[in-house]
Amino acid sequence: MMKDRLSDLVKSLTLVLFITLSFASFAQEIPTDAAAISAGEALFNGNCKSCHRVKQKLVGPALAGVEGRVPSVAWILDWVKNPAKKIATGDEYANKIYNEYNKSQMTAFTAYKDAQILSILAYVKAEAAKPDVAAVPTGSGDVAGGGNAGIPSSYLNAIVGGMILILVLMVVILGLIVSALKKFLNQKELSEDDNQIVNSPYTFSTVTKSSGFIFVVIFIIAAVGFKTTIDGLYSIGVQQDYQPKQPIAFSHKLHAGAYEINCKYCHTGVLKGKQANIPSPNICMNCHTQIKQESPEIQKIYAAIGYDVKTASYSGKQKPIEWVRIHNLPDLAYFNHAQHVNVGAIECQTCHGPIQEMEVVKQYSLLTMGWCIDCHRKTEVNTKDNAYYDKLNELHASAKKSKMKVEDIGGLECAKCHY
Ligand code: HEC
Ligand code: HEC
Ligand code: HEC
Ligand code: HEC
Ligand code: HEC
Ligand code: HEC
């Protein structure tokens, strides 16, 4: 009896153990389904791509075939969650690559679930299996910036020129007709009154002295003057295309374009608050402790933070890098990045233009009140997956047929943008 029970217990325990083990090994297998691969792609692009490529060495090793070189898939899971800890435990492989990569510290992804890391590996594996395609550089042609839609101004000039020509011709023809008529009438017997009218001294000087002519001329001059003044006033403080020289020849075309480093990796504030922030040298140093140490431009970063490349030590003497601010609203206006980028899901490029193609950043949009208002009139509110808008959406749908625009949630109220 007792023995039966015992063997039953052993059997069921074995089963449980077996199931657990198979689950554990299942969980550490790299998935191959399309869903995992695409989830992995998003994670890789968002978090790993700044330092890793699949087939190319960057700040860290190329990740293709990584599951074959490291001790085990489980090792990768531990490593990604906390590389520093893995190194500290004295793990042989971890210390080997750490030294190989000049002790640059990989970011820890402590919040990652195993499944997320496995999906990244799935993506890497799928990418690695693809045949090599020659890298095509992203198009560098300048996207037409804020060009005027409608008739090009050269056409307008031609049309105005043509009209003036026609007017001149008409004056000449009318003059010819008048003189022909005069000749004809002078051959006839006319009364004193008629004669005076026909032969009245209708010369150029009588025209220019007439009050009607003087009025028209003064009106035209006043109108042109008024328009120029207004245009001038509107452009005060507007500095589209402003492109100052920066203290370090930092290129967005290289970093954000060719190396596809995510904007948010450097401009860390965009999702959280008002300011996008200019990255601190700290962020540059994630890569430039290793990359291009010899470049005079990179040495300017070292000089600013008092870093000695030879000894990899800091002197403690620091001075700020004086980046020249390009975009600048007057103090009376309030603009918040998180509101637009995070909640509104607007791409940086919508407002800043093709930054990833700019060697030197320039101000792309006007940044006038009209520019803000115009977009608020045209743009639909992004209500997707945002419970905050559920009720509002319902109310809006019951009152209006058109989609909910920013103006419908108060985007045109003075106090929303003015302190
Ligand atoms: C800030 C740069 C940086 C980021 C971001 C980064 N890594 Fe790394 N990674 C490194 C460096 C550098 C190494 C080489 C080891 C060292 O120096 O610590 C490395 C090593 C590795 C290794 C071991 C590779 C091998 O061939 O042995 C794996 C696996 C890895 N990283 C995965 C990831 C994954 C997955 C992500 C994204 C979730 C990621 N890394 C994000 C810098 C980074
Ligand atoms: C490697 C870090 C890095 C990345 C990635 C990066 N930037 Fe920058 N960005 C900078 C630095 C440094 C400056 C200040 C120097 C300058 O103006 O070039 C700057 C300046 C700017 C400015 C002008 C700020 C001002 O003074 O008004 C804008 C706009 C901008 N970045 C947008 C972007 C966008 C959009 C992306 C992504 C396509 C991006 N940045 C990616 C580092 C970065
Ligand atoms: C994620 C990695 C990474 C970060 C972060 C980064 N860079 Fe770079 N940077 C690179 C790479 C890669 C190159 C190209 C090196 C090459 O041409 O071999 C480069 C090149 C440069 C160059 C050109 C050097 C030369 O003489 O050719 C400058 C200047 C530069 N970076 C400045 C900066 C500044 C300033 C920051 C911080 C705001 C920064 N970088 C942040 C990866 C990075
Ligand atoms: C809806 C338009 C809009 C979008 C979208 C937008 N910006 Fe801006 N950005 C602005 C305006 C306006 C300013 C000037 C703000 C000021 O002077 O207070 C600015 C300023 C900046 C600056 C200068 C420094 C600062 O913090 O003010 C940087 C850097 C910047 N933007 C980067 C970005 C990046 C990166 C993204 C995308 C993640 C982005 N912006 C998306 C409109 C936008
Ligand atoms: C590319 C289009 C675009 C431009 C340009 C733009 N905005 Fe917006 N703005 C939006 C969208 C979309 C929202 C709605 C975000 C949301 O869902 O809350 C918004 C919301 C706002 C809000 C909050 C309104 C509310 O009722 O909650 C303020 C304030 C604001 N914008 C200020 C500005 C200012 C100031 C400028 C110009 C410097 C500007 N915006 C330029 C698209 C734009
Ligand atoms: C969507 C945001 C937004 C709204 C809504 C808005 N403004 Fe503005 N306003 C701005 C911005 C941005 C500027 C600065 C533009 C510049 O310097 O050209 C500005 C500038 C101004 C100026 C200064 C003009 C100048 O050229 O310096 C006045 C006055 C003004 N706004 C009044 C108003 C009034 C009144 C309302 C309500 C009817 C209003 N604004 C609504 C964004 C807004």
XYZ file of C-alpha atoms and ligand atoms in Angstrom:
677
model
C 0.000 0.000 0.000
C 2.562 2.451 1.261
C 4.913 1.533 -1.536
C 2.206 2.083 -4.166
C 1.468 5.500 -2.766
C 5.151 6.338 -2.774
C 5.624 5.254 -6.363
C 2.552 7.264 -7.381
C 4.015 10.285 -5.678
C 7.361 9.760 -7.365
C 5.604 9.383 -10.712
C 3.584 12.550 -10.366
C 6.599 14.470 -9.103
C 8.575 13.307 -12.092
C 5.768 14.460 -14.341
C 5.681 17.869 -12.688
C 9.450 18.114 -12.924
C 9.330 17.073 -16.564
C 6.692 19.658 -17.396
C 8.570 22.399 -15.571
C 11.792 21.480 -17.285
C 10.238 21.354 -20.707
C 8.609 24.724 -20.046
C 11.904 26.162 -18.922
C 13.678 24.900 -21.990
C 10.745 26.008 -24.149
C 10.975 29.504 -22.688
C 14.615 29.715 -23.668
C 14.206 28.698 -27.227
C 14.441 31.490 -29.778
C 11.014 31.831 -31.386
C 10.666 31.869 -35.166
C 7.143 33.215 -35.656
C 6.548 36.491 -37.487
C 4.880 38.158 -34.483
C 7.926 37.609 -32.266
C 10.262 38.775 -35.022
C 8.388 42.007 -35.549
C 8.123 42.647 -31.791
C 11.860 42.008 -31.618
C 12.528 44.412 -34.461
C 10.750 47.225 -32.627
C 12.655 46.514 -29.403
C 15.970 46.221 -31.223
C 15.474 49.481 -33.144
C 14.357 51.318 -30.043
C 16.948 50.085 -27.555
C 19.851 48.211 -29.068
C 20.437 49.824 -32.447
C 22.279 52.798 -31.014
C 25.137 50.431 -30.167
C 24.561 47.205 -32.095
C 23.965 46.245 -35.702
C 23.099 42.762 -36.844
C 25.990 42.254 -39.235
C 28.283 45.113 -38.420
C 30.393 46.021 -35.438
C 29.423 49.362 -33.915
C 29.889 50.275 -30.252
C 29.190 46.664 -29.342
C 29.689 43.468 -31.361
C 27.594 42.547 -34.399
C 24.808 40.434 -32.949
C 24.448 37.955 -35.826
C 25.177 34.457 -34.597
C 25.497 35.587 -30.986
C 23.572 32.581 -29.670
C 26.344 30.382 -31.063
C 29.264 32.232 -29.442
C 27.990 32.885 -25.944
C 27.800 30.083 -23.335
C 23.997 29.702 -23.650
C 20.774 31.491 -24.479
C 20.153 31.767 -20.733
C 23.475 33.626 -20.501
C 22.161 36.247 -22.942
C 19.015 36.699 -20.852
C 21.126 37.397 -17.744
C 23.561 39.580 -19.633
C 21.001 41.888 -21.229
C 19.138 42.357 -17.945
C 22.306 43.317 -16.119
C 25.679 43.221 -17.903
C 27.532 44.877 -15.017
C 26.374 42.182 -12.604
C 27.393 39.423 -14.998
C 30.849 40.944 -15.276
C 31.064 41.394 -11.509
C 30.273 37.719 -10.878
C 33.527 36.949 -12.648
C 31.814 35.192 -15.559
C 34.645 34.308 -17.899
C 32.955 35.112 -21.231
C 31.429 38.351 -19.929
C 34.831 39.587 -18.790
C 36.420 38.542 -22.051
C 34.105 40.645 -24.269
C 34.074 43.478 -21.745
C 37.847 43.753 -22.052
C 37.704 43.193 -25.784
C 35.436 46.236 -26.069
C 37.726 48.433 -23.997
C 35.506 48.168 -20.951
C 32.644 50.091 -22.461
C 29.604 49.558 -20.401
C 26.485 48.218 -22.059
C 23.194 49.629 -20.739
C 21.275 47.327 -18.354
C 17.714 46.446 -19.377
C 16.493 45.323 -15.960
C 12.799 45.642 -16.803
C 12.999 43.231 -19.753
C 11.044 39.964 -19.662
C 12.725 36.838 -21.056
C 10.204 36.737 -23.893
C 11.199 40.253 -24.968
C 14.886 39.411 -25.132
C 14.101 36.185 -26.981
C 12.068 38.160 -29.521
C 15.062 40.445 -30.099
C 17.197 37.353 -30.708
C 14.495 36.063 -33.071
C 14.723 39.296 -35.039
C 18.529 39.193 -35.088
C 18.462 35.595 -36.306
C 15.953 36.396 -39.051
C 17.959 39.455 -40.148
C 21.216 37.505 -40.118
C 19.681 34.889 -42.413
C 18.811 37.512 -45.038
C 21.293 37.899 -47.919
C 23.463 41.029 -47.847
C 22.120 43.990 -49.749
C 24.404 46.896 -50.523
C 23.493 49.589 -48.047
C 21.662 52.336 -49.863
C 22.284 55.673 -48.209
C 19.125 57.559 -47.321
C 18.229 60.146 -49.918
C 20.105 63.316 -49.178
C 18.207 65.610 -51.527
C 16.821 68.545 -49.637
C 13.091 68.138 -49.232
C 11.491 71.293 -50.554
C 11.085 73.284 -47.385
C 7.842 75.159 -46.928
C 7.564 75.850 -50.649
C 4.559 77.867 -51.789
C 1.854 75.763 -53.323
C 0.096 77.201 -56.381
C 1.443 79.253 -59.278
C 5.220 79.739 -59.240
C 6.188 83.401 -58.957
C 8.057 83.397 -62.304
C 4.722 82.651 -64.006
C 3.062 85.465 -62.089
C 5.758 87.900 -63.241
C 5.267 86.821 -66.866
C 1.513 87.306 -66.578
C 1.868 90.797 -65.076
C 4.436 91.727 -67.760
C 2.094 90.553 -70.508
C -0.781 92.572 -69.092
C 1.321 95.749 -68.951
C 2.373 95.195 -72.566
C -1.284 94.872 -73.625
C -2.179 98.058 -71.726
C 0.623 100.000 -73.452
C -0.508 98.706 -76.857
C -4.081 99.765 -76.089
C -2.926 103.296 -75.146
C -0.954 103.547 -78.398
C -3.891 102.317 -80.479
C -6.314 104.664 -78.717
C -3.881 107.576 -79.338
C -3.785 106.693 -83.046
C -7.578 106.577 -83.192
C -7.887 109.951 -81.442
C -5.490 111.684 -83.818
C -7.215 110.119 -86.839
C -10.592 111.333 -85.565
C -9.157 114.832 -84.931
C -7.860 115.047 -88.483
C -11.196 113.884 -89.830
C -13.224 116.392 -87.744
C -10.886 119.316 -88.575
C -11.719 118.866 -92.280
C -15.364 119.641 -91.440
C -17.122 122.911 -90.597
C -17.577 122.933 -86.815
C -19.291 125.316 -84.398
C -17.122 127.348 -82.004
C -17.949 125.063 -79.030
C -17.286 121.832 -80.899
C -14.037 123.225 -82.243
C -12.820 123.995 -78.720
C -13.543 120.439 -77.582
C -11.855 118.806 -80.554
C -8.748 120.988 -80.346
C -8.492 121.206 -76.551
C -4.817 120.936 -75.482
C -5.089 117.355 -74.166
C -1.375 116.801 -73.529
C 0.688 114.612 -71.189
C 1.149 117.461 -68.703
C -2.582 118.106 -68.399
C -3.046 114.421 -67.555
C -0.345 114.308 -64.856
C -1.692 117.494 -63.283
C -5.274 116.256 -63.089
C -6.525 115.546 -59.546
C -7.712 112.055 -60.531
C -4.222 111.039 -61.645
C -2.560 112.457 -58.518
C -5.022 110.563 -56.335
C -4.329 107.251 -58.079
C -0.547 107.671 -57.789
C -0.688 108.602 -54.099
C -3.016 105.665 -53.442
C -0.654 103.172 -55.088
C 2.391 104.488 -53.206
C 0.501 104.408 -49.888
C -0.768 100.852 -50.503
C 2.678 99.481 -51.384
C 4.208 101.243 -48.378
C 1.540 99.855 -46.059
C 2.001 96.305 -47.310
C 5.799 96.479 -46.935
C 5.479 97.802 -43.383
C 3.019 95.095 -42.370
C 5.165 92.355 -43.936
C 8.164 93.775 -42.108
C 6.326 93.843 -38.782
C 5.140 90.265 -39.203
C 8.651 89.048 -39.823
C 10.126 90.602 -36.669
C 11.506 87.755 -34.595
C 10.761 85.214 -37.325
C 13.950 83.469 -38.325
C 13.172 80.550 -40.576
C 16.278 78.810 -41.978
C 18.446 80.149 -39.128
C 21.552 77.934 -39.229
C 24.286 79.062 -36.834
C 27.715 77.437 -36.676
C 27.990 75.127 -33.660
C 31.061 74.852 -31.377
C 31.503 71.148 -32.286
C 30.885 69.984 -35.849
C 28.162 67.587 -34.743
C 26.298 66.098 -37.708
C 22.717 64.862 -37.527
C 23.158 63.457 -41.011
C 25.827 61.124 -39.648
C 24.311 60.241 -36.266
C 20.554 60.297 -36.904
C 20.808 59.557 -40.655
C 23.624 57.160 -41.474
C 23.846 55.518 -38.033
C 20.090 55.791 -37.395
C 20.491 56.710 -33.748
C 17.027 57.384 -32.351
C 16.277 61.084 -31.716
C 15.014 60.216 -28.257
C 18.317 58.556 -27.315
C 19.873 62.035 -27.251
C 16.891 64.372 -26.861
C 15.703 62.631 -23.737
C 13.078 65.163 -22.698
C 10.673 64.858 -25.621
C 8.459 62.196 -24.095
C 8.441 63.603 -20.599
C 8.231 67.352 -20.670
C 8.315 70.747 -22.213
C 11.943 70.752 -23.345
C 13.467 68.272 -25.770
C 16.889 68.927 -24.160
C 20.272 69.066 -25.828
C 22.197 65.928 -24.794
C 24.859 66.249 -22.114
C 28.438 65.136 -22.981
C 27.657 62.098 -20.871
C 25.524 60.739 -23.720
C 28.199 61.459 -26.316
C 30.691 59.603 -24.141
C 28.619 56.402 -24.248
C 30.132 56.024 -27.683
C 32.986 58.476 -27.959
C 35.094 57.004 -25.170
C 35.941 54.610 -28.018
C 34.889 56.090 -31.351
C 37.137 58.575 -33.167
C 39.264 59.372 -30.112
C 41.833 61.019 -32.360
C 39.409 63.484 -33.995
C 39.959 67.130 -33.000
C 36.168 67.565 -32.866
C 35.806 64.708 -30.384
C 38.700 66.094 -28.367
C 36.610 69.206 -27.841
C 34.164 66.979 -25.929
C 37.050 65.569 -23.885
C 38.310 69.084 -23.170
C 34.864 70.198 -22.000
C 34.548 67.423 -19.443
C 38.211 67.194 -18.506
C 38.732 63.669 -19.839
C 42.165 62.260 -20.534
C 42.011 59.594 -23.232
C 45.406 58.100 -22.447
C 44.658 57.386 -18.811
C 40.849 57.206 -19.230
C 40.546 59.478 -16.210
C 38.745 62.700 -15.421
C 40.573 65.771 -14.168
C 37.431 67.233 -12.621
C 37.895 70.478 -14.547
C 34.729 71.074 -16.584
C 33.293 73.765 -18.801
C 29.999 73.613 -20.699
C 29.850 73.038 -24.453
C 28.224 76.229 -25.687
C 25.745 74.952 -28.293
C 23.975 77.812 -30.073
C 20.216 77.639 -29.586
C 18.331 77.544 -32.890
C 14.627 77.210 -32.059
C 13.407 79.792 -29.644
C 9.859 80.951 -28.990
C 9.362 84.273 -27.222
C 8.717 84.022 -23.484
C 5.043 84.855 -23.930
C 4.337 81.532 -25.655
C 4.097 78.066 -24.087
C 5.062 75.000 -26.120
C 5.323 71.488 -24.721
C 7.115 68.638 -26.506
C 5.527 65.764 -24.565
C 2.051 67.083 -25.435
C 2.863 66.906 -29.139
C 5.271 63.973 -29.409
C 3.921 61.659 -26.725
C 0.189 62.372 -26.661
C -0.242 63.830 -30.144
C 2.086 61.243 -31.765
C 3.511 63.870 -34.123
C 6.840 63.044 -35.778
C 9.767 65.347 -35.033
C 10.167 65.875 -38.762
C 6.679 67.404 -39.121
C 7.917 70.448 -37.221
C 11.700 70.240 -37.573
C 11.994 68.982 -41.150
C 14.386 66.272 -42.374
C 16.857 66.690 -39.495
C 18.388 63.301 -40.295
C 19.633 64.806 -43.575
C 21.066 67.989 -42.094
C 24.821 68.268 -41.654
C 24.140 71.434 -39.641
C 20.682 71.926 -38.097
C 18.569 74.808 -39.334
C 15.180 76.140 -38.299
C 12.735 74.557 -40.727
C 9.354 75.959 -39.667
C 8.272 79.556 -39.158
C 7.357 79.062 -35.457
C 4.845 81.912 -35.687
C 1.465 81.902 -33.980
C -0.147 81.413 -37.387
C 1.903 78.253 -37.877
C 0.708 76.771 -34.566
C -2.922 77.751 -35.152
C -2.915 76.487 -38.715
C -1.848 73.021 -37.607
C -4.323 73.001 -34.713
C -7.127 73.721 -37.202
C -6.059 70.943 -39.579
C -4.791 68.144 -37.334
C -6.983 65.459 -35.861
C -6.490 64.633 -32.205
C -4.768 61.285 -31.754
C -7.300 59.512 -29.541
C -6.102 55.983 -30.223
C -5.577 53.888 -27.071
C -6.076 56.972 -24.936
C -8.888 56.496 -22.435
C -8.653 60.185 -21.526
C -10.374 60.987 -24.831
C -13.061 58.268 -24.831
C -15.820 60.404 -23.314
C -14.830 63.472 -25.322
C -14.815 61.465 -28.537
C -18.334 60.235 -27.840
C -19.600 63.747 -27.115
C -17.900 65.100 -30.199
C -19.279 62.371 -32.455
C -22.811 63.097 -31.250
C -22.471 66.842 -31.920
C -20.396 67.030 -35.110
C -19.837 64.867 -38.150
C -16.205 65.786 -38.796
C -13.298 64.173 -36.921
C -12.176 65.824 -33.687
C -9.488 68.408 -34.478
C -7.150 70.103 -32.016
C -9.263 73.272 -32.280
C -12.229 71.272 -30.930
C -10.392 70.493 -27.680
C -9.419 74.098 -27.101
C -6.295 74.338 -29.217
C -7.223 77.877 -30.302
C -7.737 79.295 -26.806
C -5.312 82.104 -26.080
C -4.562 80.905 -22.550
C -3.491 77.431 -23.714
C -0.458 78.923 -25.436
C 0.045 82.183 -23.571
C 1.128 82.553 -19.981
C 25.264 51.823 -24.861
C 25.556 50.814 -25.844
C 24.804 49.481 -25.838
C 23.457 49.263 -25.896
C 22.335 50.314 -25.911
C 23.261 47.822 -25.983
N 24.467 47.208 -25.958
Fe 24.789 45.179 -26.008
N 26.794 45.499 -25.844
C 27.416 46.721 -25.779
C 28.859 46.541 -25.648
C 29.883 47.667 -25.579
C 29.069 45.152 -25.628
C 30.407 44.434 -25.490
C 30.633 44.058 -24.061
C 30.961 45.208 -23.152
O 31.869 45.987 -23.422
O 30.255 45.341 -22.128
C 27.754 44.524 -25.752
C 27.541 43.145 -25.780
C 26.323 42.536 -26.001
C 26.114 41.111 -26.143
C 27.173 40.052 -26.154
C 27.612 39.935 -27.599
C 28.696 38.985 -27.916
O 28.990 38.862 -29.096
O 29.267 38.396 -27.012
C 24.783 40.918 -26.336
C 24.066 39.606 -26.555
C 24.160 42.214 -26.317
N 25.121 43.174 -26.110
C 22.802 42.424 -26.506
C 22.188 43.666 -26.454
C 20.791 43.863 -26.612
C 19.774 42.771 -26.864
C 20.569 45.200 -26.486
C 19.218 45.921 -26.546
C 18.186 45.464 -25.665
C 21.836 45.842 -26.259
N 22.802 44.887 -26.254
C 22.020 47.219 -26.089
C 26.815 47.956 -25.848
C 25.442 48.181 -25.872
C 23.809 61.605 -30.946
C 22.918 62.544 -30.357
C 21.771 63.165 -31.171
C 20.820 62.514 -31.916
C 20.676 61.018 -32.177
C 19.923 63.543 -32.415
N 20.337 64.778 -31.985
Fe 19.407 66.544 -32.325
N 20.935 67.548 -31.422
C 22.025 66.953 -30.811
C 22.975 67.989 -30.397
C 24.312 67.771 -29.719
C 22.382 69.230 -30.774
C 22.967 70.639 -30.579
C 23.918 70.964 -31.704
C 23.261 71.228 -33.017
O 22.386 72.072 -33.100
O 23.620 70.535 -33.999
C 21.108 68.914 -31.407
C 20.229 69.853 -31.903
C 18.955 69.570 -32.413
C 17.954 70.539 -32.775
C 18.103 72.042 -32.709
C 17.955 72.507 -31.283
C 17.936 73.998 -31.142
O 18.961 74.557 -30.748
O 16.904 74.597 -31.417
C 16.856 69.863 -33.209
C 15.530 70.455 -33.674
C 17.174 68.457 -33.141
N 18.455 68.304 -32.648
C 16.313 67.448 -33.540
C 16.696 66.117 -33.666
C 15.889 65.103 -34.319
C 14.522 65.351 -34.935
C 16.601 63.946 -34.247
C 16.222 62.580 -34.832
C 15.981 62.552 -36.264
C 17.836 64.221 -33.527
N 17.863 65.559 -33.208
C 18.814 63.281 -33.208
C 22.211 65.589 -30.608
C 21.464 64.592 -31.221
C 25.427 55.784 -30.215
C 26.767 56.187 -30.496
C 27.123 57.669 -30.615
C 26.737 58.704 -29.780
C 25.827 58.659 -28.564
C 27.401 59.901 -30.292
N 28.158 59.596 -31.391
Fe 29.299 60.891 -32.455
N 29.797 59.415 -33.739
C 29.373 58.092 -33.653
C 29.861 57.352 -34.800
C 29.615 55.868 -35.081
C 30.634 58.276 -35.566
C 31.340 58.029 -36.892
C 32.737 57.607 -36.650
C 33.453 57.375 -37.953
O 33.268 58.171 -38.884
O 34.211 56.421 -37.997
C 30.566 59.559 -34.865
C 31.211 60.710 -35.301
C 31.174 61.934 -34.644
C 31.877 63.131 -35.054
C 32.764 63.259 -36.273
C 34.179 63.008 -35.862
C 35.116 63.120 -37.019
O 36.095 63.859 -36.874
O 34.857 62.479 -38.050
C 31.592 64.118 -34.136
C 32.115 65.548 -34.120
C 30.698 63.536 -33.159
N 30.475 62.208 -33.496
C 30.174 64.223 -32.070
C 29.286 63.692 -31.157
C 28.686 64.441 -30.068
C 28.954 65.898 -29.759
C 27.872 63.582 -29.421
C 26.965 63.878 -28.228
C 25.986 64.900 -28.411
C 27.951 62.297 -30.091
N 28.820 62.395 -31.147
C 27.270 61.147 -29.699
C 28.590 57.537 -32.653
C 28.002 58.246 -31.623
C 4.526 70.299 -32.960
C 5.836 70.696 -33.379
C 7.066 70.020 -32.813
C 7.346 68.668 -32.770
C 6.472 67.499 -33.211
C 8.679 68.550 -32.203
N 9.180 69.798 -31.909
Fe 11.008 70.220 -31.152
N 10.526 72.209 -31.027
C 9.319 72.755 -31.439
C 9.267 74.152 -31.040
C 8.106 75.115 -31.296
C 10.481 74.429 -30.365
C 10.910 75.733 -29.694
C 10.503 75.616 -28.232
C 10.817 76.794 -27.370
O 11.534 77.685 -27.774
O 10.337 76.791 -26.223
C 11.263 73.182 -30.390
C 12.547 73.032 -29.846
C 13.290 71.865 -29.925
C 14.663 71.719 -29.466
C 15.479 72.828 -28.847
C 15.683 72.644 -27.375
C 14.418 72.556 -26.554
O 14.340 71.649 -25.710
O 13.489 73.371 -26.701
C 15.039 70.428 -29.709
C 16.387 69.789 -29.387
C 13.904 69.750 -30.314
N 12.873 70.666 -30.439
C 13.908 68.413 -30.681
C 12.761 67.715 -31.061
C 12.704 66.267 -31.249
C 13.879 65.319 -31.084
C 11.421 65.960 -31.608
C 10.808 64.589 -31.878
C 10.955 63.572 -30.853
C 10.676 67.226 -31.661
N 11.525 68.248 -31.305
C 9.337 67.337 -32.013
C 8.325 72.101 -32.132
C 8.231 70.726 -32.272
C 2.089 69.611 -36.587
C 0.905 70.131 -35.954
C 1.068 71.035 -34.737
C 1.822 72.179 -34.623
C 2.712 72.813 -35.682
C 1.584 72.698 -33.310
N 0.718 71.877 -32.623
Fe 0.052 72.154 -30.710
N -1.026 70.437 -30.841
C -1.063 69.589 -31.918
C -1.864 68.419 -31.586
C -2.167 67.237 -32.502
C -2.316 68.614 -30.251
C -3.224 67.688 -29.430
C -2.425 66.846 -28.492
C -3.343 66.064 -27.604
O -3.851 65.042 -28.062
O -3.545 66.501 -26.459
C -1.771 69.886 -29.820
C -2.001 70.439 -28.563
C -1.476 71.629 -28.122
C -1.780 72.222 -26.834
C -2.756 71.675 -25.809
C -4.153 72.049 -26.218
C -5.198 71.476 -25.299
O -6.320 71.956 -25.382
O -4.901 70.561 -24.540
C -1.028 73.393 -26.760
C -0.986 74.370 -25.600
C -0.293 73.515 -27.991
N -0.587 72.432 -28.805
C 0.576 74.559 -28.290
C 1.219 74.720 -29.506
C 2.083 75.832 -29.832
C 2.417 76.999 -28.907
C 2.527 75.625 -31.100
C 3.427 76.506 -31.934
C 4.680 76.935 -31.370
C 1.943 74.387 -31.572
N 1.158 73.863 -30.586
C 2.178 73.856 -32.823
C -0.479 69.806 -33.144
C 0.378 70.852 -33.459
C -1.647 77.390 -30.546
C -1.008 78.345 -29.730
C -1.495 79.791 -29.671
C -2.774 80.233 -29.453
C -4.043 79.411 -29.282
C -2.699 81.676 -29.402
N -1.384 82.081 -29.595
Fe -0.737 84.023 -29.636
N 1.165 83.386 -30.061
C 1.547 82.058 -30.128
C 2.962 82.002 -30.399
C 3.795 80.742 -30.581
C 3.411 83.356 -30.493
C 4.833 83.850 -30.810
C 4.991 83.910 -32.286
C 6.037 84.813 -32.806
O 6.921 85.278 -32.111
O 5.932 85.102 -34.026
C 2.261 84.189 -30.257
C 2.293 85.594 -30.255
C 1.228 86.376 -29.865
C 1.292 87.824 -29.710
C 2.511 88.664 -29.927
C 2.623 88.976 -31.373
C 4.010 89.190 -31.821
O 4.198 89.228 -33.029
O 4.919 89.283 -30.995
C 0.052 88.244 -29.331
C -0.379 89.672 -29.036
C -0.814 87.073 -29.260
N -0.051 85.945 -29.599
C -2.139 87.083 -28.903
C -2.984 85.969 -28.893
C -4.412 86.020 -28.615
C -5.195 87.279 -28.280
C -4.879 84.731 -28.712
C -6.324 84.214 -28.553
C -7.276 84.750 -29.485
C -3.747 83.880 -29.022
N -2.607 84.673 -29.137
C -3.798 82.498 -29.182
C 0.740 80.945 -29.969
C -0.627 80.968 -29.751
